[in-house]
PDB file of C-alpha atoms in Angstrom:
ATOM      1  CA  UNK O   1     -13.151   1.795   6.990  1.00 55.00           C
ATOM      2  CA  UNK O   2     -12.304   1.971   3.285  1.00 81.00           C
ATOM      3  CA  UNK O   3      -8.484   3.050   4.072  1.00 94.00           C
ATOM      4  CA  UNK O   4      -6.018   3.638   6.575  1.00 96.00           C
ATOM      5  CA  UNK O   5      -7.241   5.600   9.443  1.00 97.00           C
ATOM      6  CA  UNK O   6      -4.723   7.532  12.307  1.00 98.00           C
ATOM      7  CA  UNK O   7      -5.625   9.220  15.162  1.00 97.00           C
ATOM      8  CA  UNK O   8      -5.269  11.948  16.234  1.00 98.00           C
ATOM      9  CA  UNK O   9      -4.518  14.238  13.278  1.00 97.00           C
ATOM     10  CA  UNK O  10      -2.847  16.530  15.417  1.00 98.00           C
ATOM     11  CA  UNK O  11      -1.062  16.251  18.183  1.00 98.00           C
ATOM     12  CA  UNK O  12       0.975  19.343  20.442  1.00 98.00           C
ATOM     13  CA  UNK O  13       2.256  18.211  23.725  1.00 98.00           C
ATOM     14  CA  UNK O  14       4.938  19.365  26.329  1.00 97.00           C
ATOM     15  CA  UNK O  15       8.752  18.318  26.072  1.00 97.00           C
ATOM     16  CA  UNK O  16       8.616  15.171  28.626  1.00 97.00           C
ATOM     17  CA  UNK O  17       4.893  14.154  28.233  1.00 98.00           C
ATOM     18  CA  UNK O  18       3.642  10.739  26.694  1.00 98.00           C
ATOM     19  CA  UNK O  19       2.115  10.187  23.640  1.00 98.00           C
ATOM     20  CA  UNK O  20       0.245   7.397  21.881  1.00 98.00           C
ATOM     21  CA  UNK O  21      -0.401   7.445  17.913  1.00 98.00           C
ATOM     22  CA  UNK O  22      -3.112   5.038  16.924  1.00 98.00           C
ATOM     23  CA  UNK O  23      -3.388   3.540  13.473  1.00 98.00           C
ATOM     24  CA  UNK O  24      -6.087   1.634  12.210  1.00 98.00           C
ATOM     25  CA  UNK O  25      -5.292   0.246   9.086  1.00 97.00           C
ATOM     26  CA  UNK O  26      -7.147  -1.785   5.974  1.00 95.00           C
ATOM     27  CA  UNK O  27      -9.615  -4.883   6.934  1.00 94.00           C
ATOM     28  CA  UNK O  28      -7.743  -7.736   6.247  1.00 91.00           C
ATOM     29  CA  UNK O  29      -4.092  -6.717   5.604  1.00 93.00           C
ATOM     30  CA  UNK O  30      -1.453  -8.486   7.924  1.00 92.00           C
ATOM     31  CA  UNK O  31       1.382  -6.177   7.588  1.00 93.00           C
ATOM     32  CA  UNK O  32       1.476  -2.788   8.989  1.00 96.00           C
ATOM     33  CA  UNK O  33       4.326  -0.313   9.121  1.00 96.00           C
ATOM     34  CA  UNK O  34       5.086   2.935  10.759  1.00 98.00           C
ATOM     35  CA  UNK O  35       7.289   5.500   9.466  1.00 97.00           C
ATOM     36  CA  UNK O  36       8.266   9.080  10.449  1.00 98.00           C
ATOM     37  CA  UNK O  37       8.832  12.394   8.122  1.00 97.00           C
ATOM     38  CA  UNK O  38      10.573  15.192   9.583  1.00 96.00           C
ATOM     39  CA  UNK O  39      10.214  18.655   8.150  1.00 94.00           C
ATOM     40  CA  UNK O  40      11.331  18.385   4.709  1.00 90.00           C
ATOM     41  CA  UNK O  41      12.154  15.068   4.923  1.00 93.00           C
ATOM     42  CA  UNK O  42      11.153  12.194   3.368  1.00 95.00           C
ATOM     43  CA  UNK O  43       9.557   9.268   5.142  1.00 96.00           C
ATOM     44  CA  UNK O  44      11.765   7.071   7.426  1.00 96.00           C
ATOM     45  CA  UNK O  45      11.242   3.729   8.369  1.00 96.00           C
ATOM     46  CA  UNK O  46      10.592   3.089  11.796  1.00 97.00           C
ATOM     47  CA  UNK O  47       8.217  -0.692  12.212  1.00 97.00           C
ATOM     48  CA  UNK O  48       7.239  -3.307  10.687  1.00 95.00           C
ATOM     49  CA  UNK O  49       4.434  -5.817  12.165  1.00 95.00           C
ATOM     50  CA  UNK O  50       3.499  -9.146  10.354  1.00 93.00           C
ATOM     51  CA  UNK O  51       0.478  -9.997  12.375  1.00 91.00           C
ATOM     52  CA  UNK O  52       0.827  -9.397  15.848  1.00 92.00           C
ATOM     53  CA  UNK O  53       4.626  -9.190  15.978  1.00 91.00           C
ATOM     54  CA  UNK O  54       6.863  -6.639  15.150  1.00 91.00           C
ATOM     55  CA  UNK O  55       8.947  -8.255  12.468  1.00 91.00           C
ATOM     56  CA  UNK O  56      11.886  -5.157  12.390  1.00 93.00           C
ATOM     57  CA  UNK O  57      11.771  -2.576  14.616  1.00 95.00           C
ATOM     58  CA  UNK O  58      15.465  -1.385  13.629  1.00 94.00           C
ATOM     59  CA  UNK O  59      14.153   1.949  12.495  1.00 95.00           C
ATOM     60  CA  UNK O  60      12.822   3.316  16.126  1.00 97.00           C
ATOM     61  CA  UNK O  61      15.137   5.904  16.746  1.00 95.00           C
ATOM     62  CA  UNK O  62      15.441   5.146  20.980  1.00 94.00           C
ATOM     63  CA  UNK O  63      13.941   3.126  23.409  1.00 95.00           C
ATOM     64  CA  UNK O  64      11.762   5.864  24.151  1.00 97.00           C
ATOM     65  CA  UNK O  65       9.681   4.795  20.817  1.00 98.00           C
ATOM     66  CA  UNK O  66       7.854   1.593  21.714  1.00 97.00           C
ATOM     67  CA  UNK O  67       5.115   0.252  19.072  1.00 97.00           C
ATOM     68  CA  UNK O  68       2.383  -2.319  19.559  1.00 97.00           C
ATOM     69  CA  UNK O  69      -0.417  -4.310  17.949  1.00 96.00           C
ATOM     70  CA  UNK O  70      -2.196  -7.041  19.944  1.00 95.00           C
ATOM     71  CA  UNK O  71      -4.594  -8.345  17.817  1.00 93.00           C
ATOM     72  CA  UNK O  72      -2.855  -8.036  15.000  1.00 91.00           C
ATOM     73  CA  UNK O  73      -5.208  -4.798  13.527  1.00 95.00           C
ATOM     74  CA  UNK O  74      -4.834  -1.641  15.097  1.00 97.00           C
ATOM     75  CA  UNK O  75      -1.459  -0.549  16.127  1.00 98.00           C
ATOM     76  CA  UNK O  76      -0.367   1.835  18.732  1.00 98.00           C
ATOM     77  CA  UNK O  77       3.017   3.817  18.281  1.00 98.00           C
ATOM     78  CA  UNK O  78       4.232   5.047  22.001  1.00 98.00           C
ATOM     79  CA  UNK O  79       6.496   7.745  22.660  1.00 98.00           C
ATOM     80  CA  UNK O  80       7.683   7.980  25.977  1.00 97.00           C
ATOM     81  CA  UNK O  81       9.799  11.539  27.710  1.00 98.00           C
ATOM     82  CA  UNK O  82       8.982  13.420  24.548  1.00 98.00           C
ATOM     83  CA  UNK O  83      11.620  15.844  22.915  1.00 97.00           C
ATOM     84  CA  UNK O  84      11.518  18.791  20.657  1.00 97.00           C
ATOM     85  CA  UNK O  85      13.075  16.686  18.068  1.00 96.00           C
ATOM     86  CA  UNK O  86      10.502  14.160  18.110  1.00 98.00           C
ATOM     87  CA  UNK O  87       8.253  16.653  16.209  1.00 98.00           C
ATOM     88  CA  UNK O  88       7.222  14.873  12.846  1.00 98.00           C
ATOM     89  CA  UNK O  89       4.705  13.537  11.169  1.00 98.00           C
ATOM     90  CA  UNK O  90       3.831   9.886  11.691  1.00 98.00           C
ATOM     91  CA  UNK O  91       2.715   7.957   8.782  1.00 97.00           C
ATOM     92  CA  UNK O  92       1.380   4.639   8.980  1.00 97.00           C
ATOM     93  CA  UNK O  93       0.744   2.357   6.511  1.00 96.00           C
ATOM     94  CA  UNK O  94      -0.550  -1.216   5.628  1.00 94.00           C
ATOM     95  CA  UNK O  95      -0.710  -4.114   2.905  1.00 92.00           C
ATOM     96  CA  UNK O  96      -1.823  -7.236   2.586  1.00 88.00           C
ATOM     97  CA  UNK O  97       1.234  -9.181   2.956  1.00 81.00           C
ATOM     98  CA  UNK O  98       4.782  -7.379   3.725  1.00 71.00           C
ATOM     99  CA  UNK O  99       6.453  -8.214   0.463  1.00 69.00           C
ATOM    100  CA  UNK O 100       5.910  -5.153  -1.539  1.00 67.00           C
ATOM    101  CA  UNK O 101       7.020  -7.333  -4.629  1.00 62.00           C
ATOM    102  CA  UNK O 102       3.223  -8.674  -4.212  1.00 55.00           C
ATOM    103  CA  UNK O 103       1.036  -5.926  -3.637  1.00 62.00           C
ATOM    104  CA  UNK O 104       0.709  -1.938  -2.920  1.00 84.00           C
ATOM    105  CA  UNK O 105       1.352  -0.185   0.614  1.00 90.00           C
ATOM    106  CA  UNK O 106      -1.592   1.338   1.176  1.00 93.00           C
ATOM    107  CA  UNK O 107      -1.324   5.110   3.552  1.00 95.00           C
ATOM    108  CA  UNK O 108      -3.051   6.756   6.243  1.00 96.00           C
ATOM    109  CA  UNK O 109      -2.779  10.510   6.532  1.00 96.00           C
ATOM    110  CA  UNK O 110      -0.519  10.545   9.266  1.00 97.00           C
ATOM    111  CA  UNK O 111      -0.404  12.376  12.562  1.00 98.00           C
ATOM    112  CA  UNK O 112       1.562  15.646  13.224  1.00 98.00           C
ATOM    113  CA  UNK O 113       3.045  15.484  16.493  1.00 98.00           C
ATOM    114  CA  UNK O 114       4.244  19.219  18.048  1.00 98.00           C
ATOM    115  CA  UNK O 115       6.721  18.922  20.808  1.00 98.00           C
ATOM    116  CA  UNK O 116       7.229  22.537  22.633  1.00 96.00           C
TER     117      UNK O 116
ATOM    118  CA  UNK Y   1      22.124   0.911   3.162  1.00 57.00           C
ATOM    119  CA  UNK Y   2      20.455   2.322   0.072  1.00 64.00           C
ATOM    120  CA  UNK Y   3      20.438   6.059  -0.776  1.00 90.00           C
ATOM    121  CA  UNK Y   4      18.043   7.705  -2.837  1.00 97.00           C
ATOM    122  CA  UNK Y   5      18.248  11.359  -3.870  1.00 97.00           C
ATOM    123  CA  UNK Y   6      16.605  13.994  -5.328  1.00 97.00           C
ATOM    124  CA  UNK Y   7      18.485  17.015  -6.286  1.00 95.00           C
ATOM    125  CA  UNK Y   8      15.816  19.660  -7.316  1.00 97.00           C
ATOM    126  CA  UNK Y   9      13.749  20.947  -4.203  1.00 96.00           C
ATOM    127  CA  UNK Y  10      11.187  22.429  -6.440  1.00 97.00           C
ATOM    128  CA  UNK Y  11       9.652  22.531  -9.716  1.00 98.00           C
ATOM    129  CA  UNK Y  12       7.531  24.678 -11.630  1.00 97.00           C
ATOM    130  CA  UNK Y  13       5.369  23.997 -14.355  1.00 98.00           C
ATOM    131  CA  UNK Y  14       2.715  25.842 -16.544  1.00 98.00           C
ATOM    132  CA  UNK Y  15      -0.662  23.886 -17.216  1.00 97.00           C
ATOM    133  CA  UNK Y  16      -0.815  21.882 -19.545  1.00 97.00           C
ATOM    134  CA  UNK Y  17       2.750  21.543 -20.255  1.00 97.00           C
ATOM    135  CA  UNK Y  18       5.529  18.827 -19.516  1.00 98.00           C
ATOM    136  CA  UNK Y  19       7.540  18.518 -15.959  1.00 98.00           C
ATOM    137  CA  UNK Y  20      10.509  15.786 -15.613  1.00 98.00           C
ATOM    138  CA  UNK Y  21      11.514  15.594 -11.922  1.00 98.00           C
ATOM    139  CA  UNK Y  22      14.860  13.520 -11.117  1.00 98.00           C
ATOM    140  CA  UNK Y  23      15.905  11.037  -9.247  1.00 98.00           C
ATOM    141  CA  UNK Y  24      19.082   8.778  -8.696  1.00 98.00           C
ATOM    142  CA  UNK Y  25      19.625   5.824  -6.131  1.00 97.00           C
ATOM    143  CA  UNK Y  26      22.250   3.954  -5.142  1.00 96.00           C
ATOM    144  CA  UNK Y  27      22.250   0.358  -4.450  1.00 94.00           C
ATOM    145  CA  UNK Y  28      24.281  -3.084  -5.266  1.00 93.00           C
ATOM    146  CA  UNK Y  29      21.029  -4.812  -5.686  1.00 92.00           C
ATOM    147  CA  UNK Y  30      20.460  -6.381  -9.139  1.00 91.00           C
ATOM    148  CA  UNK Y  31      16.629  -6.756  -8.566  1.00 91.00           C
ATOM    149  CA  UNK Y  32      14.385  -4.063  -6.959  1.00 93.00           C
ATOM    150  CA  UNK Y  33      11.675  -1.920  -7.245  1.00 93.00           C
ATOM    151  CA  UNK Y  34      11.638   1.805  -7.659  1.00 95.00           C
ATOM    152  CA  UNK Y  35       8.126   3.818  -7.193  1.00 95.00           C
ATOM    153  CA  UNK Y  36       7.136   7.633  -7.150  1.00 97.00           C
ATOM    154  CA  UNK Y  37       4.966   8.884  -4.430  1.00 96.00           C
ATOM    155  CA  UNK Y  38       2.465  11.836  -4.105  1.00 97.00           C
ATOM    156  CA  UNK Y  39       1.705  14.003  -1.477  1.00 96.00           C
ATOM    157  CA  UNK Y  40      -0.857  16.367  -1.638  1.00 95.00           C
ATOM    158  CA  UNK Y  41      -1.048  18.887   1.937  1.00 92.00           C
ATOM    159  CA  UNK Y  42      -3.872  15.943   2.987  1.00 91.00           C
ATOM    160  CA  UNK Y  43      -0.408  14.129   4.201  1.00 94.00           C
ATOM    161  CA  UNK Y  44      -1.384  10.941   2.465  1.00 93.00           C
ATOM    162  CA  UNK Y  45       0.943   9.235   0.361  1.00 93.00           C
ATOM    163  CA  UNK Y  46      -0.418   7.843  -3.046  1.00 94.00           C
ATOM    164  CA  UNK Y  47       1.275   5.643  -5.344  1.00 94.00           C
ATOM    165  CA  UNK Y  48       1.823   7.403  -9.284  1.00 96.00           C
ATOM    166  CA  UNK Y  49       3.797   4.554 -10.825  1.00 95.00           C
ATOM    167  CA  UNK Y  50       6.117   1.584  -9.989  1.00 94.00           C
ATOM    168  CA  UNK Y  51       8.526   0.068 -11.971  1.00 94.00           C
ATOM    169  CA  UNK Y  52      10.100  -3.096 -11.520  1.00 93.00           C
ATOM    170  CA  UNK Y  53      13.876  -3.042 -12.018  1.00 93.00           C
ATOM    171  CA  UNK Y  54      14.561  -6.165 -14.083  1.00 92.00           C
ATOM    172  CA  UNK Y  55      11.906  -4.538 -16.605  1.00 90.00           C
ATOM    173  CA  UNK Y  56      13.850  -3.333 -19.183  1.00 86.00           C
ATOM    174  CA  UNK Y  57      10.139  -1.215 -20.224  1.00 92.00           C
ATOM    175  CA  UNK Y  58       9.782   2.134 -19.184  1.00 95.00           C
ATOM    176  CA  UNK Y  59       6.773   1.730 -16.697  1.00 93.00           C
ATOM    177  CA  UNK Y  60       3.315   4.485 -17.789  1.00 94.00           C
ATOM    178  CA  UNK Y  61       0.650   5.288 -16.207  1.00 93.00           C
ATOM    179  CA  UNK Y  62      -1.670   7.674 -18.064  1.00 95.00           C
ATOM    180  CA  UNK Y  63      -0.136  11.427 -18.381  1.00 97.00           C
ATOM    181  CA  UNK Y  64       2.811   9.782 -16.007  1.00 97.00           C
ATOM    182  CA  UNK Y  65       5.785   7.477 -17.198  1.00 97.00           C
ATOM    183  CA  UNK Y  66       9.394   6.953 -16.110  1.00 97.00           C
ATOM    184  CA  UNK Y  67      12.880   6.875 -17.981  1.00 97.00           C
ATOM    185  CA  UNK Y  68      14.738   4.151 -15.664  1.00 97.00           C
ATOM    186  CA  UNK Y  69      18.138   4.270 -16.584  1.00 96.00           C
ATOM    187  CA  UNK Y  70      19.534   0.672 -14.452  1.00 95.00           C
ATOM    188  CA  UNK Y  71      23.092   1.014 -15.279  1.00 95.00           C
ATOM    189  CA  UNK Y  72      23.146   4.959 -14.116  1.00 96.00           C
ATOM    190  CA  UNK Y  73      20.748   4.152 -11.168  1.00 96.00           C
ATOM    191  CA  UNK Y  74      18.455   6.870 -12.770  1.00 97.00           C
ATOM    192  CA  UNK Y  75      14.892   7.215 -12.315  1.00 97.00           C
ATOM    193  CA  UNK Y  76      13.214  10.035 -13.462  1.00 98.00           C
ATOM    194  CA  UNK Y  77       8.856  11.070 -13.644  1.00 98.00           C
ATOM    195  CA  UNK Y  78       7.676  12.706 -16.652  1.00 98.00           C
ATOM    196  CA  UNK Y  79       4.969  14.488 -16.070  1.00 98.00           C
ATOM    197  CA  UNK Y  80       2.829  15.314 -18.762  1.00 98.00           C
ATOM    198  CA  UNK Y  81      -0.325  17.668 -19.661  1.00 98.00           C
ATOM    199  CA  UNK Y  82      -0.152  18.973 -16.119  1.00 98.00           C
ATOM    200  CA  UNK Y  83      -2.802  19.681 -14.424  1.00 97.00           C
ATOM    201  CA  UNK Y  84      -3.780  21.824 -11.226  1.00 97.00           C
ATOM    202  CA  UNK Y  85      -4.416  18.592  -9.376  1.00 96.00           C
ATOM    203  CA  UNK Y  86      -0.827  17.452  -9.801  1.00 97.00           C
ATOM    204  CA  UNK Y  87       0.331  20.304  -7.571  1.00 97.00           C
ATOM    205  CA  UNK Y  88       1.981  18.044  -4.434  1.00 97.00           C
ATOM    206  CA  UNK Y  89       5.540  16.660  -3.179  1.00 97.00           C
ATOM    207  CA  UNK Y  90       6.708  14.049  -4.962  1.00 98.00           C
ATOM    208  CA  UNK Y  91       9.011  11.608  -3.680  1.00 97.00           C
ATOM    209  CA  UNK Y  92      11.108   8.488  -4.785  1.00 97.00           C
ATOM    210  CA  UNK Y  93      11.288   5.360  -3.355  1.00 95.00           C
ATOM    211  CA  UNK Y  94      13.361   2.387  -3.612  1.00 95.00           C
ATOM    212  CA  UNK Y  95      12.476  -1.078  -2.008  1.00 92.00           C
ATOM    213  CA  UNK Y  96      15.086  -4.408  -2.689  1.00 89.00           C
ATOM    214  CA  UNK Y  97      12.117  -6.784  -2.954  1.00 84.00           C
ATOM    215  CA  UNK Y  98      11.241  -7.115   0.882  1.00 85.00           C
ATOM    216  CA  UNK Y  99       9.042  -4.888   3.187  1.00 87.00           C
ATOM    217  CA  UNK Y 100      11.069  -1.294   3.682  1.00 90.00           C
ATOM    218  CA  UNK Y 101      11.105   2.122   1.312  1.00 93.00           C
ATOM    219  CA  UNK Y 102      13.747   4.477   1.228  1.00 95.00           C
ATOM    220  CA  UNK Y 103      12.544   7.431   0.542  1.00 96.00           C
ATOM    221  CA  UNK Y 104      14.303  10.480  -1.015  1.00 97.00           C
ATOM    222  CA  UNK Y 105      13.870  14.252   0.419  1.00 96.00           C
ATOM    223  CA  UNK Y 106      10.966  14.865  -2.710  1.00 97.00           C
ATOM    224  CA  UNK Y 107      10.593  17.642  -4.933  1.00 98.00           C
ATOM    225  CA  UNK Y 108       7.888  20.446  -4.548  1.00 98.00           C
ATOM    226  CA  UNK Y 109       6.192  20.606  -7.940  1.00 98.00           C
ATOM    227  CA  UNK Y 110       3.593  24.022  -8.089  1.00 98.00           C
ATOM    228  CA  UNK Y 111       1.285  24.285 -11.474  1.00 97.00           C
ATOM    229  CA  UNK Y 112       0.915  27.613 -12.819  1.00 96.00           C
ATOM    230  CA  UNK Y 113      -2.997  28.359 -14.216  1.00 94.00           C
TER     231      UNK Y 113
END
């Protein structure tokens, strides 16, 4: 696609239940981040993936937050035993290389994740 | 770790006329970047304007420019000739030259018809 896709826009689940956010980002850029805006808020770093690996992941909160991206495109952000306070929105976001000093960070539109 | 803060919550402006929405930062960094962000209710974040901290030029991009102030750690948006479309949160960022943002809470701006 011509920009940053996530899945699912919206997400409401049960405190305690798992969740996967999926993120499909621009054809061709190696660096993909995730980051997390709570009501109010302004985004939050939470990843950062050169490729395949993660190359910081000192922004996830907890190990309950576990991100992945095997072939080095789409990523999948895991939540695991989901709390009320995990309701945010989760943006992802992409570039072509991971300096910002060398190009733009392209966003998706996020995904709103509910936690009752 | 490097703060960034914006003190007005919202702003209102009348199309057509001129909005300046503030921002300060804090960092020990001699070289950075500093960018304002858009977000419409769509939830995606757009780029309006970066500026490059050992630029001693105001950065402009059509009806938006900045007044970076390095020595306060000052960074306003002037935003001028509003226009409905400009109705969105606007936040500021700050990145020290590597891969991270920090973003500040934004600033509602609403455009009166």
């Amino acid at each position: 696609g011509a920009g940053v896709s996530q899945t699912p826009s919206n997400k409401v689940t049960e405190k305690g239940k798992y969740v996967e956010l999926r993120c499909d980002p621009i054809s061709g850029h190696t660096a993909l981040y995730w980051y997390r805006q709570s009501l109010g808020q302004g985004p939050e770093f939470l990843i950062y993936f050169q490729g395949t690996g993660a190359a910081d992941d000192s922004g996830l909160p907890n190990d309950r937050f576990f991100a992945v991206r095997p072939e080095g495109s789409v990523s999948t952000l895991k939540i695991q035993r989901t709390e009320r306070g995990d309701s945010a929105v989760y943006l992802c976001a992409s570039s072509l290389t991971g300096g910002l000093n060398t190009g733009e960070l392209f966003f998706g539109e996020g995904s709103r994740l509910t936690v009752l | 770790a490097q703060t960034v803060t914006q003190s007005q919550p919202e702003m209102s402006v009348q199309e057509a006329e001129t909005v300046t929405l503030s921002c300060t930062y804090d960092t020990s960094e001699s070289d950075y970047y500093l960018f304002w962000y858009k977000q419409p209710p769509s939830r995606q974040m757009i780029l309006v304007i970066r500026q490059e901290a050992y630029k001693q030029q105001n950065a402009t991009e059509n009806r938006f420019s900045v007044n970076f102030q390095k020595a306060a750690k000052s960074f306003s948006l002037k935003i001028s000739d509003s226009q409905l479309g400009d109705a969105a949160m606007y936040f500021c960022a700050y990145n020290k030259r590597d891969y991270k943002l920090s973003f500040g809470a934004g600033t509602t701006v609403t455009v009166r018809a």
